[in-house]
Coordinates of C-alpha atoms and ligand atoms in Angstrom, one line a residue:
X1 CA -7.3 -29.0 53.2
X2 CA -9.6 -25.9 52.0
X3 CA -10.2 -24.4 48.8
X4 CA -9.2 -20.8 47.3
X5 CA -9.9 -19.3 44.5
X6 CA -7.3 -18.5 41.4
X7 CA -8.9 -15.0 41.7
X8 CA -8.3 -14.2 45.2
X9 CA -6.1 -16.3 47.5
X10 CA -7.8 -15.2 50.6
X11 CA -11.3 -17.3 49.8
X12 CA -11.0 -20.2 52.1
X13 CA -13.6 -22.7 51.9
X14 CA -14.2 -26.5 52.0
X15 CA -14.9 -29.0 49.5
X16 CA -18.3 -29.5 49.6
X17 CA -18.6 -25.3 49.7
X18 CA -16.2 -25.5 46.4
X19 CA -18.4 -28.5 44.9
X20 CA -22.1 -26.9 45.5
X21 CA -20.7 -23.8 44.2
X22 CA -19.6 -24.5 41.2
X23 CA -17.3 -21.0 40.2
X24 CA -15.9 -18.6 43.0
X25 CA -18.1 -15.6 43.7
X26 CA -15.3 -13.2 42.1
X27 CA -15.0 -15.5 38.9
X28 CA -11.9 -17.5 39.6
X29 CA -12.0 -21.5 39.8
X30 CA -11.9 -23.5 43.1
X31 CA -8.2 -24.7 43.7
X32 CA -7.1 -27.2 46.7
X33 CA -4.8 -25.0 49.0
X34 CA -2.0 -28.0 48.5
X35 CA -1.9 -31.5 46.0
X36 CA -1.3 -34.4 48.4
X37 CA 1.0 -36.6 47.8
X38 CA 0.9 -40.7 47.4
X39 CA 3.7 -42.7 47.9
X40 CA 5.0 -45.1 45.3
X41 CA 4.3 -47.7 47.8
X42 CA 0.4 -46.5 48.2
X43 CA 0.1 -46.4 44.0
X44 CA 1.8 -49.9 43.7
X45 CA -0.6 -51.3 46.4
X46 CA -4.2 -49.6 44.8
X47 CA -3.3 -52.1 42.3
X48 CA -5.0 -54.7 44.2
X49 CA -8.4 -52.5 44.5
X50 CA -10.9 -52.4 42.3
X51 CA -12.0 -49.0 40.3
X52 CA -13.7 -48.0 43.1
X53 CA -11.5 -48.3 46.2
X54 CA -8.9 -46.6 44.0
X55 CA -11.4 -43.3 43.7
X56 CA -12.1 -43.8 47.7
X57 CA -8.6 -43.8 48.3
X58 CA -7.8 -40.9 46.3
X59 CA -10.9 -39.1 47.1
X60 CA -10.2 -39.5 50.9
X61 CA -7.0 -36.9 50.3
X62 CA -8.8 -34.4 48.6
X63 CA -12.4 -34.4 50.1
X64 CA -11.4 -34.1 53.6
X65 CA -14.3 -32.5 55.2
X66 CA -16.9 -35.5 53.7
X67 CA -16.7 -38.8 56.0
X68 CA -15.3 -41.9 54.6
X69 CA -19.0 -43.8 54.7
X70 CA -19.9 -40.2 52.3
X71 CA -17.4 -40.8 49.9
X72 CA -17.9 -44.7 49.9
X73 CA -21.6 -43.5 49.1
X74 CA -20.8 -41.7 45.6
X75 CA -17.5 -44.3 44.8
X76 CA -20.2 -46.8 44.9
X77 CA -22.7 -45.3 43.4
X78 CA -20.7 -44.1 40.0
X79 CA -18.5 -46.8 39.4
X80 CA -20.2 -49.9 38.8
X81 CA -21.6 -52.0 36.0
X82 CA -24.9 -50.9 35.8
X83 CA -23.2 -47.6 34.6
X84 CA -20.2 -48.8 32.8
X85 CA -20.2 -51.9 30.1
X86 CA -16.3 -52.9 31.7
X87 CA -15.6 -54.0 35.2
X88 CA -12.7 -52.0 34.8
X89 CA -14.2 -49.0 34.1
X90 CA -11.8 -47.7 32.1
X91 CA -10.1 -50.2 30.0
X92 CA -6.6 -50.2 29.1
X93 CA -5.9 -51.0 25.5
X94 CA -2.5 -52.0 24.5
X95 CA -2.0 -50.6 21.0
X96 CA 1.6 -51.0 19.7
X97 CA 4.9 -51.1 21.4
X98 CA 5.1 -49.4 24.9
X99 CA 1.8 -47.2 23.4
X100 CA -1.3 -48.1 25.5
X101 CA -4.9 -46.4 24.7
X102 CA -6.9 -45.0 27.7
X103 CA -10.5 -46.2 26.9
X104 CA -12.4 -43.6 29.2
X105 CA -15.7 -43.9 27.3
X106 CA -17.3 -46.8 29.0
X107 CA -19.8 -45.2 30.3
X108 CA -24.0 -44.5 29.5
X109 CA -22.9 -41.6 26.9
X110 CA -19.6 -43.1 25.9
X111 CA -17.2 -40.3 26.3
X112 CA -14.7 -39.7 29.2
X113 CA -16.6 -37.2 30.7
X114 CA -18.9 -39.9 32.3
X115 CA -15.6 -40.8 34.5
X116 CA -16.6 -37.6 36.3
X117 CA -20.1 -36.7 35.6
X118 CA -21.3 -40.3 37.3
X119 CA -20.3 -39.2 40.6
X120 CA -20.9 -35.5 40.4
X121 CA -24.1 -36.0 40.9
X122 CA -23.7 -38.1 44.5
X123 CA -20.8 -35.1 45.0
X124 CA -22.9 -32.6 44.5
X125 CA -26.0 -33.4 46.3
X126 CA -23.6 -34.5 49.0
X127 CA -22.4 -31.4 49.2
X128 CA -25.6 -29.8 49.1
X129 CA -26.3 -31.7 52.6
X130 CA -23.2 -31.1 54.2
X131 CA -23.2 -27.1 53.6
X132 CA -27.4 -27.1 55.0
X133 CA -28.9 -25.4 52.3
X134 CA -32.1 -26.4 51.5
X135 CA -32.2 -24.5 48.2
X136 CA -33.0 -26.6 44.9
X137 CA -29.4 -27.1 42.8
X138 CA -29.6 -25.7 39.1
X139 CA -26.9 -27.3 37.1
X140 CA -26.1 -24.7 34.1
X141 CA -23.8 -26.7 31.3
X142 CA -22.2 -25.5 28.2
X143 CA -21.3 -28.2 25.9
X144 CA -19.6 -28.3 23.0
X145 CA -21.0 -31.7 22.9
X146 CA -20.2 -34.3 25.4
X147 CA -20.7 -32.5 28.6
X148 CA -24.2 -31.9 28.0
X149 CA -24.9 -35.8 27.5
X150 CA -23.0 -36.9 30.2
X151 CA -24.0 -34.3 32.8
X152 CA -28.0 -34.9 31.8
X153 CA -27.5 -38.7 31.8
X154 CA -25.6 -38.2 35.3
X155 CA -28.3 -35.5 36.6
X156 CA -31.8 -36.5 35.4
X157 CA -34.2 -37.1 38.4
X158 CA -31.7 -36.6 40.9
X159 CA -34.2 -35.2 43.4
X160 CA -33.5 -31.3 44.6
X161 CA -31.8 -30.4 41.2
X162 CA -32.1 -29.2 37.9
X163 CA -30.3 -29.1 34.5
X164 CA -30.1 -26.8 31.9
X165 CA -27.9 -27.7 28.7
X166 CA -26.9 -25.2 26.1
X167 CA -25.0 -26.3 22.4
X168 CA -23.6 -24.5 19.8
X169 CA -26.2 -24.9 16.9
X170 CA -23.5 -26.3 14.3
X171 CA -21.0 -27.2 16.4
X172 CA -21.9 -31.1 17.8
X173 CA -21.9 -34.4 16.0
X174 CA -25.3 -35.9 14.8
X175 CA -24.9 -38.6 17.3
X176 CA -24.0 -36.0 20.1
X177 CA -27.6 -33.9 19.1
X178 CA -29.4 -36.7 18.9
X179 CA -28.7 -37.9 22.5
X180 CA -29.2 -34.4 23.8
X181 CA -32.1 -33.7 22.1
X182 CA -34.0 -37.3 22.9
X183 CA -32.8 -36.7 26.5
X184 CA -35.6 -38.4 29.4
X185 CA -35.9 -37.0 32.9
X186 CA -38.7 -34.3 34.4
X187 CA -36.0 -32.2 36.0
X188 CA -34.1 -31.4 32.3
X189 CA -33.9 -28.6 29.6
X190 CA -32.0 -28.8 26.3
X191 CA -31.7 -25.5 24.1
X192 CA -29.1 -25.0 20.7
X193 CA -27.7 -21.5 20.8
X194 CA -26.4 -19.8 17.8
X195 CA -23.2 -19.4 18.6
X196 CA -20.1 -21.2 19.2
X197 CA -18.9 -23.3 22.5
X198 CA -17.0 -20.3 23.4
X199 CA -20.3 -18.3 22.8
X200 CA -22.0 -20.4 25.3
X201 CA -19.5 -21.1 28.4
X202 CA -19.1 -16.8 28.0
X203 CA -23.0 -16.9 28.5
X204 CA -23.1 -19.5 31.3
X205 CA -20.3 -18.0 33.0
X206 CA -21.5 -14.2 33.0
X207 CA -25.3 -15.8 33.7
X208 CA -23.4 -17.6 36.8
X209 CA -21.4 -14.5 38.0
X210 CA -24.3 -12.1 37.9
X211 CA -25.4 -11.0 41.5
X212 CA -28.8 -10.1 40.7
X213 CA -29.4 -12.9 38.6
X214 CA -28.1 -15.0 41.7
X215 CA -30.2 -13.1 43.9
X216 CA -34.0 -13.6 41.8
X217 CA -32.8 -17.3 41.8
X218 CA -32.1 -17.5 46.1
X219 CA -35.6 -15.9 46.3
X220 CA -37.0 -18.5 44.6
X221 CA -35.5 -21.1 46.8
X222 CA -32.6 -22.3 44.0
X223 CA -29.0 -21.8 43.5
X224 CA -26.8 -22.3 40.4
X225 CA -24.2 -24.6 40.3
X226 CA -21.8 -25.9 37.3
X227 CA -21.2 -29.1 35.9
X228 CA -18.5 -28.1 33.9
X229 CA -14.8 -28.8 34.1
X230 CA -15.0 -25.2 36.1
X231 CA -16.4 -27.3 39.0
X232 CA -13.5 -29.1 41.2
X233 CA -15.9 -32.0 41.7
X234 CA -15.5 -32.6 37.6
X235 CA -11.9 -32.2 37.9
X236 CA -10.9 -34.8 40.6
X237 CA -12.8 -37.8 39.6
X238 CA -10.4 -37.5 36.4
X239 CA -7.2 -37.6 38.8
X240 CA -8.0 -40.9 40.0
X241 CA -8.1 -42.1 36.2
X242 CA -4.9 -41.6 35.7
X243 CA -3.4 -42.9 38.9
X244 CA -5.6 -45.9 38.8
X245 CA -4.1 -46.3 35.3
X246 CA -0.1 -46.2 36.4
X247 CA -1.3 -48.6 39.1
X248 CA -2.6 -50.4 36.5
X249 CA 0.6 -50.7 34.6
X250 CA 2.6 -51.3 37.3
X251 CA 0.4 -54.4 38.5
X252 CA 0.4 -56.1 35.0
X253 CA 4.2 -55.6 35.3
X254 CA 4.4 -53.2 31.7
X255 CA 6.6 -50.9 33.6
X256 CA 8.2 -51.0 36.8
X257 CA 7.5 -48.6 39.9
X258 CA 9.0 -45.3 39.8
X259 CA 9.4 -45.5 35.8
X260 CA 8.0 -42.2 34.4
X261 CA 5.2 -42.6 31.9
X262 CA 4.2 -40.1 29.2
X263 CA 0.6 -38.9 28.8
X264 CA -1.0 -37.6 25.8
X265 CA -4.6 -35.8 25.7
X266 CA -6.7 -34.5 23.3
X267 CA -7.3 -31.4 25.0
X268 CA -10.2 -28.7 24.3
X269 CA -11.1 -26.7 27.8
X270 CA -7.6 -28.4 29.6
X271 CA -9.9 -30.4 32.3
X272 CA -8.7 -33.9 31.8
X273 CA -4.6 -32.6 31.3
X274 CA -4.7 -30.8 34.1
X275 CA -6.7 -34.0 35.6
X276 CA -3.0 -35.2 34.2
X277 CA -1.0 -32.5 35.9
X278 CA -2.2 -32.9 39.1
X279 CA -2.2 -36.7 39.1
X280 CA 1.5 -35.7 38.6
X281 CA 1.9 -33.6 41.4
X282 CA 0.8 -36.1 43.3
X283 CA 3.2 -38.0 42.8
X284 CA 2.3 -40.5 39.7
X285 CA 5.5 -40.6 37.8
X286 CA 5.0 -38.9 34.6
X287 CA 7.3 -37.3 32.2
X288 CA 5.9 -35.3 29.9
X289 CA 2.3 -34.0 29.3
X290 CA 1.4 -34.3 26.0
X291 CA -1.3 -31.6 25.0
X292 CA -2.9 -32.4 21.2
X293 CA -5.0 -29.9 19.4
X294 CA -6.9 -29.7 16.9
X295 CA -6.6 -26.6 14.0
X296 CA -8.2 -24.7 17.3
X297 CA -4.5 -25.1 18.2
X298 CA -4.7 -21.9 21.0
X299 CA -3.3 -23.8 23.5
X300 CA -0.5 -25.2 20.6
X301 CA 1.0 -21.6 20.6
X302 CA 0.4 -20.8 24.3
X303 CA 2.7 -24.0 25.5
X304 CA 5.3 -23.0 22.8
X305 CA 5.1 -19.2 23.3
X306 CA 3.6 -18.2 26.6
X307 CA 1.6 -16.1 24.6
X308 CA -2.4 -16.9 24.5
X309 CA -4.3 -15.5 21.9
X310 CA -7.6 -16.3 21.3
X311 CA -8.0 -13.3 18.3
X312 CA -7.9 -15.9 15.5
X313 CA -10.0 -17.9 13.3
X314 CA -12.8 -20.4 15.0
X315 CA -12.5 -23.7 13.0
X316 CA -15.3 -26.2 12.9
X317 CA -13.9 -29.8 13.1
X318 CA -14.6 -32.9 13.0
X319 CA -13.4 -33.3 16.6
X320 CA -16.0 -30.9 18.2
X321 CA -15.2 -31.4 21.4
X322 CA -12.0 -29.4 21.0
X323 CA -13.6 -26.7 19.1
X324 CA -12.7 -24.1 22.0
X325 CA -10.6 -20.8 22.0
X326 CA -10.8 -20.0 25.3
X327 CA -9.5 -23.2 28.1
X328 CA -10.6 -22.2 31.3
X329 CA -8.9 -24.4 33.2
X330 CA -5.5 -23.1 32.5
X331 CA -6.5 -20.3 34.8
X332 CA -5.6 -23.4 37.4
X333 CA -2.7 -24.2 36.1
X334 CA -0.9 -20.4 35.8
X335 CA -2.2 -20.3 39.8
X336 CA -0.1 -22.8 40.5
X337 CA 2.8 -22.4 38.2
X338 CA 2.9 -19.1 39.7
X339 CA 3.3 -19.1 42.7
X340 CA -0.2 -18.8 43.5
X341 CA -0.4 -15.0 42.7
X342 CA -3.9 -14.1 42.6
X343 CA -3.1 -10.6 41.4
X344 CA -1.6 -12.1 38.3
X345 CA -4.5 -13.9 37.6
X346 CA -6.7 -11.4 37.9
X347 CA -4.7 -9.3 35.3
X348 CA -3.8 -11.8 32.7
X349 CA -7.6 -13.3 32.6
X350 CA -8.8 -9.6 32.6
X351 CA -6.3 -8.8 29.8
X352 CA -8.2 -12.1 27.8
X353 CA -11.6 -10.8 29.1
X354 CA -10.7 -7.5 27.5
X355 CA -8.0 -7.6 24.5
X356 CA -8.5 -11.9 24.1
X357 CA -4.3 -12.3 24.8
X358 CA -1.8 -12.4 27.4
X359 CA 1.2 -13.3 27.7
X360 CA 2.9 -15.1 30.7
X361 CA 6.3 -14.6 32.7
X362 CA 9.5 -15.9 31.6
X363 CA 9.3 -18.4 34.8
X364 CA 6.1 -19.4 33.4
X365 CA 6.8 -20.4 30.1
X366 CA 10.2 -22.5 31.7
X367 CA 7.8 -24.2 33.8
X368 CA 5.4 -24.5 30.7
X369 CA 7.8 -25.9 28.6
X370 CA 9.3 -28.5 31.7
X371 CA 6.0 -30.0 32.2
X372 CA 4.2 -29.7 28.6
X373 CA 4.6 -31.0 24.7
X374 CA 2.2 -29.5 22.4
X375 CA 1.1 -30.0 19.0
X376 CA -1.9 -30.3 16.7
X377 CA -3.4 -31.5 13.5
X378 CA -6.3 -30.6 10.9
X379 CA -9.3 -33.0 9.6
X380 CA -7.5 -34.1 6.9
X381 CA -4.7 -35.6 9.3
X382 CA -7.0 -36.7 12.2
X383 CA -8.7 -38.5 9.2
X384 CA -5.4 -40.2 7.9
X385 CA -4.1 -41.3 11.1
X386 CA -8.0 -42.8 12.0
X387 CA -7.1 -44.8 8.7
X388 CA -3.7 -45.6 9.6
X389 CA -4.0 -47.2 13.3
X390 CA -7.1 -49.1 12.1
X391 CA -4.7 -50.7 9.2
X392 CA -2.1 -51.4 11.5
X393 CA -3.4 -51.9 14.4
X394 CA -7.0 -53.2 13.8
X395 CA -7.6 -50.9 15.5
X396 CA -10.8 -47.9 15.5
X397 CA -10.6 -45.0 17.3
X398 CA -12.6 -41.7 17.1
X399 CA -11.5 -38.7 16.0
X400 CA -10.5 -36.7 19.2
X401 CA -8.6 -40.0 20.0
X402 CA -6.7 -39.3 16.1
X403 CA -5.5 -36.0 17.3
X404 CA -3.7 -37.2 20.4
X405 CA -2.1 -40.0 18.5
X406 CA -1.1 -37.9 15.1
X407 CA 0.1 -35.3 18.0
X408 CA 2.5 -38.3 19.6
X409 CA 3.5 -39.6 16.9
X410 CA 5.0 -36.4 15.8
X411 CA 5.9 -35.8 19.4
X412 CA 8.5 -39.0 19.0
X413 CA 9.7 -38.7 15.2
X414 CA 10.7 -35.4 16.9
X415 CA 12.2 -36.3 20.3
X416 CA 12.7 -39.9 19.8
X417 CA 11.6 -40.2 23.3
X418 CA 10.5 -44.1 23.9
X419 CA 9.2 -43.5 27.1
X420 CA 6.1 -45.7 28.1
X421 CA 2.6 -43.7 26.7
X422 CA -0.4 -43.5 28.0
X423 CA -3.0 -41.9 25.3
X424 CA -6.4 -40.9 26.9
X425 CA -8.8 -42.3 24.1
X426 CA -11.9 -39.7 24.8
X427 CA -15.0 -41.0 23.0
X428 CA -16.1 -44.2 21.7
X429 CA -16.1 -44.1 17.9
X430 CA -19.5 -44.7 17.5
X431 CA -20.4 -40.9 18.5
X432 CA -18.6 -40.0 15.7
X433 CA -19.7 -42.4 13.1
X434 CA -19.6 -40.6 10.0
X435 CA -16.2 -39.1 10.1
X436 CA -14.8 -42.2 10.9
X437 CA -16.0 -44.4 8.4
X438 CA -15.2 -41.6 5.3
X439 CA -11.6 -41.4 7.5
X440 CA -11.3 -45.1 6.9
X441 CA -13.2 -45.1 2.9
X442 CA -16.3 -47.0 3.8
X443 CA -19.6 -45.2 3.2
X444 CA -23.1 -45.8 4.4
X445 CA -25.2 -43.6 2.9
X446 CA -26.9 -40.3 5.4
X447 CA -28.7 -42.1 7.8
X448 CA -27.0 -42.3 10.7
X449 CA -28.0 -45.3 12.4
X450 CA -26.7 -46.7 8.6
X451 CA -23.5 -45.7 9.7
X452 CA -23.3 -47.0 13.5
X453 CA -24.4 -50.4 11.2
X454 CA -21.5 -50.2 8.8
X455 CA -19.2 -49.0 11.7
X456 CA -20.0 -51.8 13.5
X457 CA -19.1 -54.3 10.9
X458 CA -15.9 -52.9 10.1
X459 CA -14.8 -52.3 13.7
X460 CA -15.9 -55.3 15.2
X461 CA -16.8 -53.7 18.0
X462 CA -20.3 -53.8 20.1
X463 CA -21.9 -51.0 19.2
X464 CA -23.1 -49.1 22.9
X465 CA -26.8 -50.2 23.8
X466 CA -27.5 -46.7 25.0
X467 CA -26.3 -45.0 21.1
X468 CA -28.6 -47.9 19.4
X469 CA -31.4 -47.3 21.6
X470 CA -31.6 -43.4 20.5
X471 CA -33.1 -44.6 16.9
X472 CA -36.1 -44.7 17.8
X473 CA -36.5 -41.9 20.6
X474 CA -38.6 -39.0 19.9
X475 CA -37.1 -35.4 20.2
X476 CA -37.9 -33.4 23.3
X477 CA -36.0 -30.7 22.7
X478 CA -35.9 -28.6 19.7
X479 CA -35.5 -24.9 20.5
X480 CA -32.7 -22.7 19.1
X481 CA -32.2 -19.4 20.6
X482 CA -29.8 -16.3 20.4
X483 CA -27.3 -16.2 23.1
X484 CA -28.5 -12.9 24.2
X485 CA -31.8 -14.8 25.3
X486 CA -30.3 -17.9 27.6
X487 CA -31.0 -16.2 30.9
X488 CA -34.6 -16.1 29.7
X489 CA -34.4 -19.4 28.5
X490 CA -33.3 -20.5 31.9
X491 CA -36.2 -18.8 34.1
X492 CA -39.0 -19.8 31.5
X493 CA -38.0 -23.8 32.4
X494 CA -37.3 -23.1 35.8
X495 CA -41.1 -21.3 35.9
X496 CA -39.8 -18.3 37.7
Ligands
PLP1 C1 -14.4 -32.8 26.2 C2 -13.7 -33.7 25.3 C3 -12.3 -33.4 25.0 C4 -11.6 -32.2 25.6 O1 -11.4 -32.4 27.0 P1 -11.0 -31.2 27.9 O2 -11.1 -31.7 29.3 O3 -12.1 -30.1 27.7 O4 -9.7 -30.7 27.5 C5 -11.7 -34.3 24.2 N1 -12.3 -35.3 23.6 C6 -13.6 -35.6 23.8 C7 -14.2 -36.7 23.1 C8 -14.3 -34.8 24.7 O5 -15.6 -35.0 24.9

């Protein structure tokens, strides 16, 4: 197994070279040069492990170049219960009929992204050993909210790195700013841009890509890498969630081996889908992919169309973190529903570079179609639907959660498809606070730790000890900048 890149076919390097890198050097995303496969027999049997030996196991398939004491190293060191409040770590929430809720959000920042951004850190710095450099890691994140958290959370002290986190100004959560802004650790920089997400992945991406940027950093003795969904090391850890999870199902008997499940995802920058995809290819028995947006609904009209087109309103939601035009990870999916045709890919992500649309072959948008459902919904109906499950179903989820539900249920008025669904519940509710309480019709007033307290009593559910801790942290971070000025904003914290 070696890596390539989406942007040229002929790049052939390892994992650990893919992982410390972060991006390819001409701009396209690391892809594994074949999906393993696992055996219906192998997925029944992980049943038996815990979280853990599930991620070894899967791990061991893709990371073939680290030794099995390596990867037993950063399995162990992620997925415990010092990080995550469930033995499980993910938890498996049976809402109505046949309909089972993916709790990813476990974790120190309670969003799914620490599934991935636990282990990067024991990946990457892994990595960084197995490749010989000696140079100091600098982890460059855009976030349109989560990511940041999670990947500071996952990174701070980690010895021979740094992090840099940029935010769109007005475009995270109260709770989401508040952790970022509070954020510990000596080896950590926080900065708002003014700007959208798009605005600031464009930034870190070009800031990434740049030679001579690259090159002042190398004679300073440091290297960039990424810790977004760009970097294969996010993107497999969220593989193993979703065969752990047919495992899962399989062992508690709600469906029997070899039945296909459906999986729907609230979907932004297409990391965890894809997560989906591949899980698929893998040999996970899945039937359709269900991809919910939000009024950002690019991705909506690319599944239905083949035609992506980014020229178009930029809506501020209250689902943030799917306020993105531009998915970056479909790059990794049209490499591998296309045959693998770097040339392509360099044409149809220059033509988005360029003009903000392509448009894909008529192969690709059967293959799209085969594999992928899509749909979307505004505030208003992300609101209603937050009300709805918690009067049915007792039942509070967040708002990024709302989409991917209001999106299946339309998926099965339409279809009447009653095929077993997964639904990957994204955040924990509490990050989110104030749009779910005026969802349901309680109010609390504008503080918000007043909400997380009136959340808490109408949920019923323990409100995270890491999100009630944040009252009463001071702010370390409090800079806004112009996008134009990140680079600077980089070397100033590094001290170059
Ligand atoms: C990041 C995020 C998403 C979108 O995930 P992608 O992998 O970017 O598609 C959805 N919901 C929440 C809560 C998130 O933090």
């Amino acid at each position: 197994m070696f890596y390539k890149s989406t942007r040229n076919s002929n790049v052939n390097v390892s994992s650990a070279q893919a992982i410390a890198q972060g991006i390819s050097e001409d701009g396209g995303l690391f892809v594994p040069s074949e999906i393993p496969a696992l055996t219906l027999d192998e997925i029944r049997q992980m049943g038996d492990l815990s979280y853990a030996d599930r991620a070894l196991f899967v791990f061991s398939k893709y990371l073939t170049d680290f030794s099995g004491a390596e990867i037993r190293y950063c399995v162990d060191g992620a997925y415990n219960t010092k990080n995550f409040d469930s033995e499980n770590i993910a938890e498996l929430a049976h809402l109505f009929d046949g309909t089972y809720m993916l709790e990813l959000w476990h974790g120190p920042t309670c969003a799914f992204k620490d599934m991935a951004l636990q282990i990067l850190p024991y990946l990457l710095t892994t990595s960084i050993k197995k490749i010989g450099t000696d140079k100091k890691v600098v982890i460059l994140v855009a976030t349109s909210g989560d990511t940041g958290k999670a990947a500071l959370e996952g990174f701070k002290d980690v010895e021979g790195t740094s992090i840099i986190v940029f935010y769109p100004e007005d475009g995270v959560s109260a709770m989401q700013k508040k952790q970022m802004t509070t954020q510990e650790g000596s080896n950590v920089g926080v900065c708002a841009i003014k700007g959208n997400f798009d605005d600031a992945q464009n930034g870190v991406k070009a800031i990434f890509t740049d030679a001579a940027t690259g090159k002042e950093l190398a004679d300073n003795g440091m290297m960039f890498s990424s810790a977004n969904s760009i970097n294969w090391g996010r993107l497999a850890p969220q593989i193993i969630y979703y065969v752990s999870t047919y495992a899962q199902l399989v062992k508690e008997q709600q469906i029997d081996v070899g039945e296909p499940i459906n999986i729907v995802v609230p979907t932004g920058n297409f990391g965890n889908i894809l997560a989906g995809y591949y899980a698929k290819k893998m040999g996970v028995p899945v039937n359709k992919l269900i991809c919910a947006s939000n009024a950002n609904n690019v991705l909506t009209d690319f599944i239905n169309t083949g035609i992506y087109d980014r020229n178009r309103q930029f809506h501020t939601t209250i689902s943030p973190s799917m306020d993105i035009l531009i998915s970056s990870n479909l790059e990794r999916l049209l490499y591998l529903l296309n045959g693998q045709n770097d040339a392509q890919i360099r044409e149809w992500f220059g033509a988005l570079a360029k003009d903000g649309r392509y448009e894909v072959s008529d192969e690709v948008k059967k293959a799209l179609r085969e594999e992928f459902c899509a749909g979307f919904c505004d505030d208003e109906q992300t609101k209603a639907t937050i009300k709805e499950i918690y009067d049915k179903y007792s039942y509070t989820c967040d708002t990024h959660t709302a989409v991917a539900v209001k999106v299946y249920e339309d998926y099965k008025k339409a279809t009447g498809d009653d095929t077993v669904t997964v639904i990957a519940s994204t955040a924990s509710p509490y990050k989110f606070s104030g749009s779910v309480l005026s969802a349901i019709g309680a109010d609390a007033g504008e503080d918000e730790f007043d909400k997380v307290d009136k959340l808490a009593e109408i949920s019923k559910l323990p409100v995270p000890e890491s999100l009630a801790g944040l009252k009463n942290k001071a702010v370390r971070f409090d800079k806004t900048i112009d996008k134009a000025d990140m680079k600077k904003f980089i070397f100033e914290s590094l001290g170059i």
